[in-house]
CSV table of C-alpha atoms in Angstrom, one decimal:
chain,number,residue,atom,x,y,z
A,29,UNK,CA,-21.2,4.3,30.2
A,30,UNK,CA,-21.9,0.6,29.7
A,31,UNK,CA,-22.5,-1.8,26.8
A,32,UNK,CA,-23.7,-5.2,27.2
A,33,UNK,CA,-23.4,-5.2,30.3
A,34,UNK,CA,-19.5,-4.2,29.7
A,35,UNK,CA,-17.9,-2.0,31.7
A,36,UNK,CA,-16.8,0.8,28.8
A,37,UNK,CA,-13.4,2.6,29.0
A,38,UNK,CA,-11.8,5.0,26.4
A,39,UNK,CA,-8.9,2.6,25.4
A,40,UNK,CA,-11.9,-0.5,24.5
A,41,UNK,CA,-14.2,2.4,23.3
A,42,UNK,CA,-11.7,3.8,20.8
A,43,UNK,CA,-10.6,0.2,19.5
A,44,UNK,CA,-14.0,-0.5,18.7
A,45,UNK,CA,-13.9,2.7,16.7
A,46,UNK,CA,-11.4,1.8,15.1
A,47,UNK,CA,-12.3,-2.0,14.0
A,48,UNK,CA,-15.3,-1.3,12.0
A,49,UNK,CA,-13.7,1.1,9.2
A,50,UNK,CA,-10.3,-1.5,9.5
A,51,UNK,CA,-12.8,-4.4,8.9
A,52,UNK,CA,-14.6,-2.6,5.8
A,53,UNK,CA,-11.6,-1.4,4.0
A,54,UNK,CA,-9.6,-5.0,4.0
A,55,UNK,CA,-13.6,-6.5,2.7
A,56,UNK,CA,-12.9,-4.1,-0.1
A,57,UNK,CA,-9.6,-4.4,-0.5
A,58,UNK,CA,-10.3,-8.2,-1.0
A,59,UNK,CA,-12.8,-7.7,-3.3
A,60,UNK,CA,-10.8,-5.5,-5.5
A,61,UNK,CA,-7.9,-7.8,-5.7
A,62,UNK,CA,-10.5,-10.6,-7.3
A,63,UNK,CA,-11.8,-7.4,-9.7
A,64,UNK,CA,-7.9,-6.3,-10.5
A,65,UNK,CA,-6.2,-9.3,-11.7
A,66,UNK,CA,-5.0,-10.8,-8.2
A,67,UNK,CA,-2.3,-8.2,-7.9
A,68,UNK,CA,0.3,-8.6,-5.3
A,69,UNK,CA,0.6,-5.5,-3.7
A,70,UNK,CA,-3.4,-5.5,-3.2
A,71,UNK,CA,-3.2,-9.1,-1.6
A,72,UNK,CA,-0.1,-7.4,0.5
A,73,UNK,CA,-2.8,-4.5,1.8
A,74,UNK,CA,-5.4,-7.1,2.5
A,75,UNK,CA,-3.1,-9.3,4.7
A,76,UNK,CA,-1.9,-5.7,6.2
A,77,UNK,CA,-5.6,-4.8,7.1
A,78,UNK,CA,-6.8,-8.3,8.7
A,79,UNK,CA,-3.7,-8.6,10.9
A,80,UNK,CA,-4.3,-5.2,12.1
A,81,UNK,CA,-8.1,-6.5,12.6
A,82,UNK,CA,-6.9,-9.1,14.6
A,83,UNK,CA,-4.6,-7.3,16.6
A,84,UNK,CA,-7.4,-4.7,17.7
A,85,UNK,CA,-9.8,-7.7,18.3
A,86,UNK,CA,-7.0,-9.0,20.9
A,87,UNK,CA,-7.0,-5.6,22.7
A,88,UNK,CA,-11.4,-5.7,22.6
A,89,UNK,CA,-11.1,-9.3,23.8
A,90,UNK,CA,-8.6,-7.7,26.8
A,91,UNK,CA,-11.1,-4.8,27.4
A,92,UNK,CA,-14.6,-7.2,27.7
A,93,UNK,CA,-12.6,-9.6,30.2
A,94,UNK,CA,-11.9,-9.0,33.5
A,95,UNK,CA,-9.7,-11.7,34.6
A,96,UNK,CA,-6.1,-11.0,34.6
A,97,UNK,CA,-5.4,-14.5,32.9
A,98,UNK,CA,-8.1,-13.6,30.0
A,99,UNK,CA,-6.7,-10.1,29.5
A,100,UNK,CA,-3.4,-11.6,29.1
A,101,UNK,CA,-4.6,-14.1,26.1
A,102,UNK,CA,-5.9,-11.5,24.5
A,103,UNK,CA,-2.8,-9.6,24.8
A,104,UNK,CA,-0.5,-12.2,23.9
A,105,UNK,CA,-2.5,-13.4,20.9
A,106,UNK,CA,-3.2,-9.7,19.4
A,107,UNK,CA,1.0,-9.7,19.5
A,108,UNK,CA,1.6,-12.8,18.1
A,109,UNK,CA,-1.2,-13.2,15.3
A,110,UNK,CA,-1.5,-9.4,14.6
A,111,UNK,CA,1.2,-7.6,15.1
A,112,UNK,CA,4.3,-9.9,13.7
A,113,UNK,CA,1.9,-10.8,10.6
A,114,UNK,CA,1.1,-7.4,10.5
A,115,UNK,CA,4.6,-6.1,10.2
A,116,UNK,CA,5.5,-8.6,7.6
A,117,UNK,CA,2.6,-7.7,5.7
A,118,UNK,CA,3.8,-4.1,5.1
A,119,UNK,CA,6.7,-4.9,4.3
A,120,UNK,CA,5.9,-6.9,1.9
A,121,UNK,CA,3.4,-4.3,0.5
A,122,UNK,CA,6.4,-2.0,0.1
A,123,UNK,CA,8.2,-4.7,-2.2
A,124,UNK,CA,5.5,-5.5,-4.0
A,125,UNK,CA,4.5,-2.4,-5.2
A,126,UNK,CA,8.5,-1.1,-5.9
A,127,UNK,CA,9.1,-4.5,-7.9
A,128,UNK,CA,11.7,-6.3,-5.3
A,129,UNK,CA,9.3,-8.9,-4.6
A,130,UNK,CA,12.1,-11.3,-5.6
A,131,UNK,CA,12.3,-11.2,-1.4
A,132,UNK,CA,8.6,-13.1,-1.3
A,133,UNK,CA,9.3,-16.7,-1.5
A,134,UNK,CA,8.4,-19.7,0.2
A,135,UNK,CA,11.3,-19.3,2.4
A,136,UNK,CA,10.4,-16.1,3.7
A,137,UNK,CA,7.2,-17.0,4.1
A,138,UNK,CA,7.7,-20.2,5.7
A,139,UNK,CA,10.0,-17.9,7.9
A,140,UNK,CA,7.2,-15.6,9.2
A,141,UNK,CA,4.5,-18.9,9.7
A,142,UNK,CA,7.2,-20.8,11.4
A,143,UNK,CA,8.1,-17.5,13.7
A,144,UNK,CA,4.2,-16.8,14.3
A,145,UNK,CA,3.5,-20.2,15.7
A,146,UNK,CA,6.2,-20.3,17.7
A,147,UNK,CA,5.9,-17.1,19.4
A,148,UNK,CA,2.3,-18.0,19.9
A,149,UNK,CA,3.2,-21.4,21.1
A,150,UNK,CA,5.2,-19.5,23.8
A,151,UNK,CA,3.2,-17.4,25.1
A,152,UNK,CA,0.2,-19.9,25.2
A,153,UNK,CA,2.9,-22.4,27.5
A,154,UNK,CA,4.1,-19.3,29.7
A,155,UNK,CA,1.4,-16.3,29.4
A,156,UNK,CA,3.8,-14.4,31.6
A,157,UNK,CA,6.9,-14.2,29.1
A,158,UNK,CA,6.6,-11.1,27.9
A,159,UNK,CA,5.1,-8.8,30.9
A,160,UNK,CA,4.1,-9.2,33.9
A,161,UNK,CA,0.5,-8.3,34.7
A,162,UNK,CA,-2.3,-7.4,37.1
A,163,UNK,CA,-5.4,-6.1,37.6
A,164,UNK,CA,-5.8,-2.3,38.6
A,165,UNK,CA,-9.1,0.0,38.7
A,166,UNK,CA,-9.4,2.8,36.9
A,167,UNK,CA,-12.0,6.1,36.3
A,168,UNK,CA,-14.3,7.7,36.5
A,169,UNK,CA,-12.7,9.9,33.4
A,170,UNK,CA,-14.1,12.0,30.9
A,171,UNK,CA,-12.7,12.3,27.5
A,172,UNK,CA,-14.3,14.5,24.8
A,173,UNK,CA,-17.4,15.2,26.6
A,174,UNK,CA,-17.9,11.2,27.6
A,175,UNK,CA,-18.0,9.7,31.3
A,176,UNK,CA,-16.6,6.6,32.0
A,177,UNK,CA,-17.4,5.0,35.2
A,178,UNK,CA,-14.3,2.8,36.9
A,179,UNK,CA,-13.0,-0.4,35.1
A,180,UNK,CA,-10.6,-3.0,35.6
A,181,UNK,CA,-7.6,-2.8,33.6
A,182,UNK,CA,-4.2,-4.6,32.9
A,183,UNK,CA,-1.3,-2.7,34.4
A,184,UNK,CA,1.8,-4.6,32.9
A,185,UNK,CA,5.6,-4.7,33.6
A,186,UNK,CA,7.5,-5.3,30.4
A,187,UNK,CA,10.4,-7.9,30.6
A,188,UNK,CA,13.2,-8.3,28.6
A,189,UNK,CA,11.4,-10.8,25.4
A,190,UNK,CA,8.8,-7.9,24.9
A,191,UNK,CA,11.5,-5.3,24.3
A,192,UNK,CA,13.5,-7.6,22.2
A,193,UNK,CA,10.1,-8.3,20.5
A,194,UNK,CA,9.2,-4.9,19.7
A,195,UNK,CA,12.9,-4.0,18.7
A,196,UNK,CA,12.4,-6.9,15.7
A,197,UNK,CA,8.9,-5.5,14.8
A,198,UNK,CA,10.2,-2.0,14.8
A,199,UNK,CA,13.1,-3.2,12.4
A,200,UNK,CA,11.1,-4.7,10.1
A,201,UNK,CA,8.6,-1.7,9.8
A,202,UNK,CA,12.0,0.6,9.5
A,203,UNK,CA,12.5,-1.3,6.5
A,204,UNK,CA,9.3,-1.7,4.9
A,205,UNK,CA,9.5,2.2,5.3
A,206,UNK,CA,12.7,2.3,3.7
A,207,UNK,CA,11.7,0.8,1.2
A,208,UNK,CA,8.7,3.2,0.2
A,209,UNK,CA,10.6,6.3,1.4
A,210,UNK,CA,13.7,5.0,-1.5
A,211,UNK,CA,10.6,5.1,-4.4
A,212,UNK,CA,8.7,8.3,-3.3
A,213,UNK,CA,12.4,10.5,-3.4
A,214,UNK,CA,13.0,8.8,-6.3
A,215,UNK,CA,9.9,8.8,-8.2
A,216,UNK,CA,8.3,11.4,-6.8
A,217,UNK,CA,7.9,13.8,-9.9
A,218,UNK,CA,5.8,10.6,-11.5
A,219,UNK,CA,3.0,10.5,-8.5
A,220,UNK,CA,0.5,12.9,-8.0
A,221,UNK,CA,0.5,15.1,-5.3
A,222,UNK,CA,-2.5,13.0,-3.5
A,223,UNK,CA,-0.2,10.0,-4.5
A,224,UNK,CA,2.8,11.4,-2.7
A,225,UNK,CA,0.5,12.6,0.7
A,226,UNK,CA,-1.3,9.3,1.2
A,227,UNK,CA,2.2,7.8,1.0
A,228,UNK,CA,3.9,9.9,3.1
A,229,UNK,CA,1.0,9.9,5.7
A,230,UNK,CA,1.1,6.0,5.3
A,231,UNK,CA,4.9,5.7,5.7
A,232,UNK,CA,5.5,8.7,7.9
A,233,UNK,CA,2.7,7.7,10.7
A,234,UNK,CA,4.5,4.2,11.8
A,235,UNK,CA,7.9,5.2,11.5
A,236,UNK,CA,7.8,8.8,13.7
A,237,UNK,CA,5.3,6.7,16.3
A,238,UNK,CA,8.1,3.3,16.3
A,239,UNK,CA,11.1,6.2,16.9
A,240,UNK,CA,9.4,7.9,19.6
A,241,UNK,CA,8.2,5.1,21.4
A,242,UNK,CA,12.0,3.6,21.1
A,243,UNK,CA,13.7,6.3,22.1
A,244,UNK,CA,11.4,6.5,25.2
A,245,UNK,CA,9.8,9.8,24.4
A,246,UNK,CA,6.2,8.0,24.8
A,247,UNK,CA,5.2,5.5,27.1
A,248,UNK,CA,4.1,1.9,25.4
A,249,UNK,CA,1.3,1.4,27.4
A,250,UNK,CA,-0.3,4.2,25.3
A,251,UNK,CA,-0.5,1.8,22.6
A,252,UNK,CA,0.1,4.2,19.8
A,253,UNK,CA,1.4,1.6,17.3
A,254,UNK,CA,-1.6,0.4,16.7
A,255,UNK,CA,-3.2,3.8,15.9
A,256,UNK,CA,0.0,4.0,14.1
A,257,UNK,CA,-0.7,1.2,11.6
A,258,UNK,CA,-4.2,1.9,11.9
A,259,UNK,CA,-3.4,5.6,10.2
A,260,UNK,CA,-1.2,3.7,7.8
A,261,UNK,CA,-4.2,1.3,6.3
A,262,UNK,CA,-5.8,4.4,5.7
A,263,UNK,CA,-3.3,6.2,3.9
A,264,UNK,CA,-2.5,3.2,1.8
A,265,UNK,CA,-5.9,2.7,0.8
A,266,UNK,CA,-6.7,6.2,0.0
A,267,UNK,CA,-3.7,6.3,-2.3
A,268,UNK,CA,-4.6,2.8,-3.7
A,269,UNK,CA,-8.4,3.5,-4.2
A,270,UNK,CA,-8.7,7.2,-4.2
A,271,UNK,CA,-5.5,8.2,-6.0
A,272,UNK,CA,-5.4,5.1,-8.1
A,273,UNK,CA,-1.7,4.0,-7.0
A,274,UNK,CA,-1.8,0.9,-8.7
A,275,UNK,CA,-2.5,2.6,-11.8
A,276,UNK,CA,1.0,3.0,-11.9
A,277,UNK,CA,3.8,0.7,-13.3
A,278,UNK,CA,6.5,0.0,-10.0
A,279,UNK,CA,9.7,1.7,-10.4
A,280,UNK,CA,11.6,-1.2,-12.1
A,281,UNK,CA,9.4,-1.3,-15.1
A,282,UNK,CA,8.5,2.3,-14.7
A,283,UNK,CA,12.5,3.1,-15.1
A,284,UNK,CA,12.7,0.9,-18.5
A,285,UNK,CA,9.8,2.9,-19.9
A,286,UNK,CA,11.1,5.6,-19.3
A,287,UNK,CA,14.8,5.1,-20.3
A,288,UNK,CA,13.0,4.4,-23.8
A,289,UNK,CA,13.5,6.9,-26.8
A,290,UNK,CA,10.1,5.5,-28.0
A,291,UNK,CA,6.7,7.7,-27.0
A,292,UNK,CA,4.9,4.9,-24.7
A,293,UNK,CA,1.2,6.0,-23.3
A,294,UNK,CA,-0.7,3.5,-21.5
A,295,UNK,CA,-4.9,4.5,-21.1
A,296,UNK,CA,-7.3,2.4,-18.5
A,297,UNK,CA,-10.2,0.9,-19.3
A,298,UNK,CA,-11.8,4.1,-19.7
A,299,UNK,CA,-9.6,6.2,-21.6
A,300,UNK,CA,-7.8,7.9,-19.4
A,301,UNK,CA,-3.6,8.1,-19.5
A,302,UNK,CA,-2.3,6.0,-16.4
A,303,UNK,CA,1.4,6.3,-17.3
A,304,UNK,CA,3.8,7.6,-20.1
A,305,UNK,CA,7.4,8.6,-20.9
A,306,UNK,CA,8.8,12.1,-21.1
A,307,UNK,CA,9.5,10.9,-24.8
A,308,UNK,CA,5.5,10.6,-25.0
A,309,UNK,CA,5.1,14.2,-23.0
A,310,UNK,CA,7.8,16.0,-25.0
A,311,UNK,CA,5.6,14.4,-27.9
A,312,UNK,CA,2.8,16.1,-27.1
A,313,UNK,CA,3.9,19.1,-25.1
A,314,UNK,CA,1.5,17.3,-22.3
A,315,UNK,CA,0.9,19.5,-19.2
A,316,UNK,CA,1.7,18.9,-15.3
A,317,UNK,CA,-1.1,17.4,-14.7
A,318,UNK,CA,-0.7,15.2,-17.8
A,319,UNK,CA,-1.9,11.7,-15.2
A,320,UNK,CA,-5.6,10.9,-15.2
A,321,UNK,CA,-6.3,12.9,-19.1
A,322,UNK,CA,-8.8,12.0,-21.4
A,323,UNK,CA,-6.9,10.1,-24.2
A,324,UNK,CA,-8.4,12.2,-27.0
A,325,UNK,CA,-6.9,15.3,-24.7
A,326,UNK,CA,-3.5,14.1,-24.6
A,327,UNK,CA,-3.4,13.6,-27.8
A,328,UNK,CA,-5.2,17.0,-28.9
A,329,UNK,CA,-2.0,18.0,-31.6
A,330,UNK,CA,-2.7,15.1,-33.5
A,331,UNK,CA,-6.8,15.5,-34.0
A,332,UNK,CA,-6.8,13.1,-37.1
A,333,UNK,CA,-5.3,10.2,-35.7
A,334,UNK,CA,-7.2,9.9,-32.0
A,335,UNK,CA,-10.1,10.1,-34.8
A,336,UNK,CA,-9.2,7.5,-36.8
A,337,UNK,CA,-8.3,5.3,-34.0
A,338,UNK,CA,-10.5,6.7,-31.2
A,339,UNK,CA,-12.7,3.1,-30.7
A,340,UNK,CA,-9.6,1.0,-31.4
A,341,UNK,CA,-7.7,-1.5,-28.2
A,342,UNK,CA,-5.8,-3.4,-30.8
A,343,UNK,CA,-4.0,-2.1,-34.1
A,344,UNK,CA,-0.7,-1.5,-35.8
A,345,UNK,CA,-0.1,1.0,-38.9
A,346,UNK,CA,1.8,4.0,-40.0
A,347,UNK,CA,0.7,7.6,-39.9
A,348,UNK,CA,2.3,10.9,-40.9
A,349,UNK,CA,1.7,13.8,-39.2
A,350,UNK,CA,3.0,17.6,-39.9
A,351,UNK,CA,4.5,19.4,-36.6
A,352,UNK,CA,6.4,22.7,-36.6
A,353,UNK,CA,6.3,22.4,-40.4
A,354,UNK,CA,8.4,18.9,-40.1
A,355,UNK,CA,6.3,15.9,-41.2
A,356,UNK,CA,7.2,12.8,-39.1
A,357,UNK,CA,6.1,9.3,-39.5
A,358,UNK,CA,5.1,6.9,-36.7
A,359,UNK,CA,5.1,3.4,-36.0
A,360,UNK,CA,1.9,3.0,-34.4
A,361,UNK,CA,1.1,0.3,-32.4
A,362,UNK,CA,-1.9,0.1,-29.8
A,363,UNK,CA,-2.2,-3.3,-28.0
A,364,UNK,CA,-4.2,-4.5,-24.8
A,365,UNK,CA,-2.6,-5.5,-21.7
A,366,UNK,CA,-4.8,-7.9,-20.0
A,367,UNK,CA,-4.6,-8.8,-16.3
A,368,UNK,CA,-4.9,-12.5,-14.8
A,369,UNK,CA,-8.4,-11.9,-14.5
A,370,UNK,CA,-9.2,-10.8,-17.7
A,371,UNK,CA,-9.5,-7.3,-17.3
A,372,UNK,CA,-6.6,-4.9,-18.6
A,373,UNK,CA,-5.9,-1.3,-19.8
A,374,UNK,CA,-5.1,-0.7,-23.3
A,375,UNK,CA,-1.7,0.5,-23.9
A,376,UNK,CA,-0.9,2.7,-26.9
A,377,UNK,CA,3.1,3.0,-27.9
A,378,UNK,CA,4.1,4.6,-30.9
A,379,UNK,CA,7.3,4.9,-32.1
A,380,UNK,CA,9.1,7.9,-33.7
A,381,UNK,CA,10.8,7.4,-37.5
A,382,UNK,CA,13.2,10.2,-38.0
A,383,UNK,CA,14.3,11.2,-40.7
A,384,UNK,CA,11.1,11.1,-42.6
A,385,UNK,CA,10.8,8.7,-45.2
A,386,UNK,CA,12.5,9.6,-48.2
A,387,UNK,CA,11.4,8.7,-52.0
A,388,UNK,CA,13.0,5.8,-52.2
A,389,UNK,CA,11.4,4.4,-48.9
A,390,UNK,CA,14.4,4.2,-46.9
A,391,UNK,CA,13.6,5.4,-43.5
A,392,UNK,CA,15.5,4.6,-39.4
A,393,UNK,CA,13.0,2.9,-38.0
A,394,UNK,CA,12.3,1.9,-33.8
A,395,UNK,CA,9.6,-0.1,-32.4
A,396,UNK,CA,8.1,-0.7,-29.3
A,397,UNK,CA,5.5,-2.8,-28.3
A,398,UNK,CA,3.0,-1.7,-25.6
């Protein structure tokens, strides 16, 4: 099987695979950062997706060539502008979207340029620091009903820097994980169940694949990282643009909501409940699947007031409504919250006076402010 004039092999023929979908889903991700209000965590997946781009256009760029010096750049680069920005990246995904991005500085970042160029600067000065390698034929194979004829590939002996190297980007991936596996157990009765599996999926892949591989159970010429990471772009954007992840406020803010005695509801753009409090659910009696409700639904015990304010993204007043044959009065206030972009979702917080007002207008009153 030949392209080009390329030799093919299964290892160049699944990277191309591979690319394409990789190279789609960071152009989208890209775009949807400009459409969402430049969120972190979205520029965080876009860096993630390009550096896992980069480090599968390394391992094509090895594939095409067939001189052991030209597989070797395209080895060494793919490490050393994929694979340590790509690390960083998810890591920094994970802290962005848990709200400890207080680690993202100019320091850290100035960290992982100043570490990128000089591992690249390396291995442009001495090709041969990290392995050792030459060329070997391989095939004719089949795989999945394919031929390949023979081709010439790389056959490498690892040396000391590449294990050390792979040790630091298996730390830093550990942690990254960490991180996300910290908020799923602890949030985990807030996500939905697609939410929670395209997490898991995207945490679970690198981290089983990186503790294999380190505790020698696989062999690295197998390459399975990248798969790896490739699996966890996937999962992340599923869970960001399927499953709407971002829809959701990180833990930090997420915990002060809900530590609120205050019903808080916050509704997208179209109308739909993104996030509340179990003061807002117990409110309401909302069910399970309370996430991703029509407004007017969620608010179905009080039919008069979603009328009277069913068009409205900015308003304050009182309203009285009569529940187990208790009339209660409410703070009402429904403001937007508008991104950097201009965009927002309009949040609706109202905020329970109990007792009831009595005669002489007294009344305990609490306000929140969406």
């Amino acid at each position: 099987m030949h392209i080009d004039g390329v030799p093919d092999n299964p290892d160049f023929a699944g990277q191309r695979s591979r690319f394409r979908p990789r190279r789609g889903t960071g152009g989208y991700g890209a775009l949807q950062y400009h459409r969402r209000g430049h969120k972190s965590e979205l520029l965080a997946f876009v860096v993630l997706m390009g550096a896992i781009a980069v480090w599968e256009l390394g391992s094509i760029f090895a594939g095409v060539t067939t001189t052991a010096e030209l597989k070797m750049l395209g080895v060494n680069m793919g490490n050393a502008l994929g694979v340590l920005p790509m690390t960083y990246a998810f890591l920094w995904f994970a802290l962005a979207y848990t709200d400890t991005e207080g680690w993202v500085h100019r320091w850290t970042v100035g960290y992982v340029g100043f570490l990128t160029a000089t591992v690249c600067a390396i291995l442009l000065l001495d090709p041969a620091f990290m392995f050792d390698g030459t060329l070997v034929t391989r095939g004719p194979v089949t795989v999945l009903g394919l031929m390949f004829d023979e081709w010439v590939a790389l056959d490498r002996t690892f040396r000391t820097p590449f294990h050390l190297f792979q040790l630091h980007a298996y730390v830093v991936l550990f942690a990254g994980s960490a991180v996300l596996a910290r908020y799923l157990v602890r949030n985990r009765s807030d996500l939905s169940n697609g939410q929670a599996a395209a997490l898991a999926v995207a945490v679970g892949t690198p981290t089983l694949v990186n503790s294999l591989l380190f505790a020698g159970l696989l062999p690295p010429e197998l390459n399975l990282t990248e798969m790896a990471m490739g699996v966890t772009g996937v999962g992340f954007a599923v869970a960001i643009f399927r499953y709407r992840l971002l829809g959701l406020a990180p833990v930090g803010r997420q915990q002060l909501v809900n530590s609120m005695d205050d019903p808080v509801v916050m509704l997208d753009d179209a109308g739909r409940v993104v996030d509340c409090n179990p003061a807002a659910r117990s409110l309401v009696d909302a069910p399970v699947e309370w996430r991703g409700m029509a407004g007017a639904d969620f608010f179905s015990p009080f039919p008069e007031q979603v009328e009277r304010f069913r068009d409205t993204t900015d308003a304050e007043a009182e309203v009285s409504t009569t529940t187990g044959g208790e009339e209660r009065t409410f703070h009402l206030n429904i403001s937007p919250i508008h991104t950097d972009a201009g965009g927002g979702r309009a949040s609706s917080s109202c905020s329970a006076i109990s007792p009831p007002r009595t005669s002489d207008g007294d009344s305990s009153n609490g306000r929140t402010n969406g």
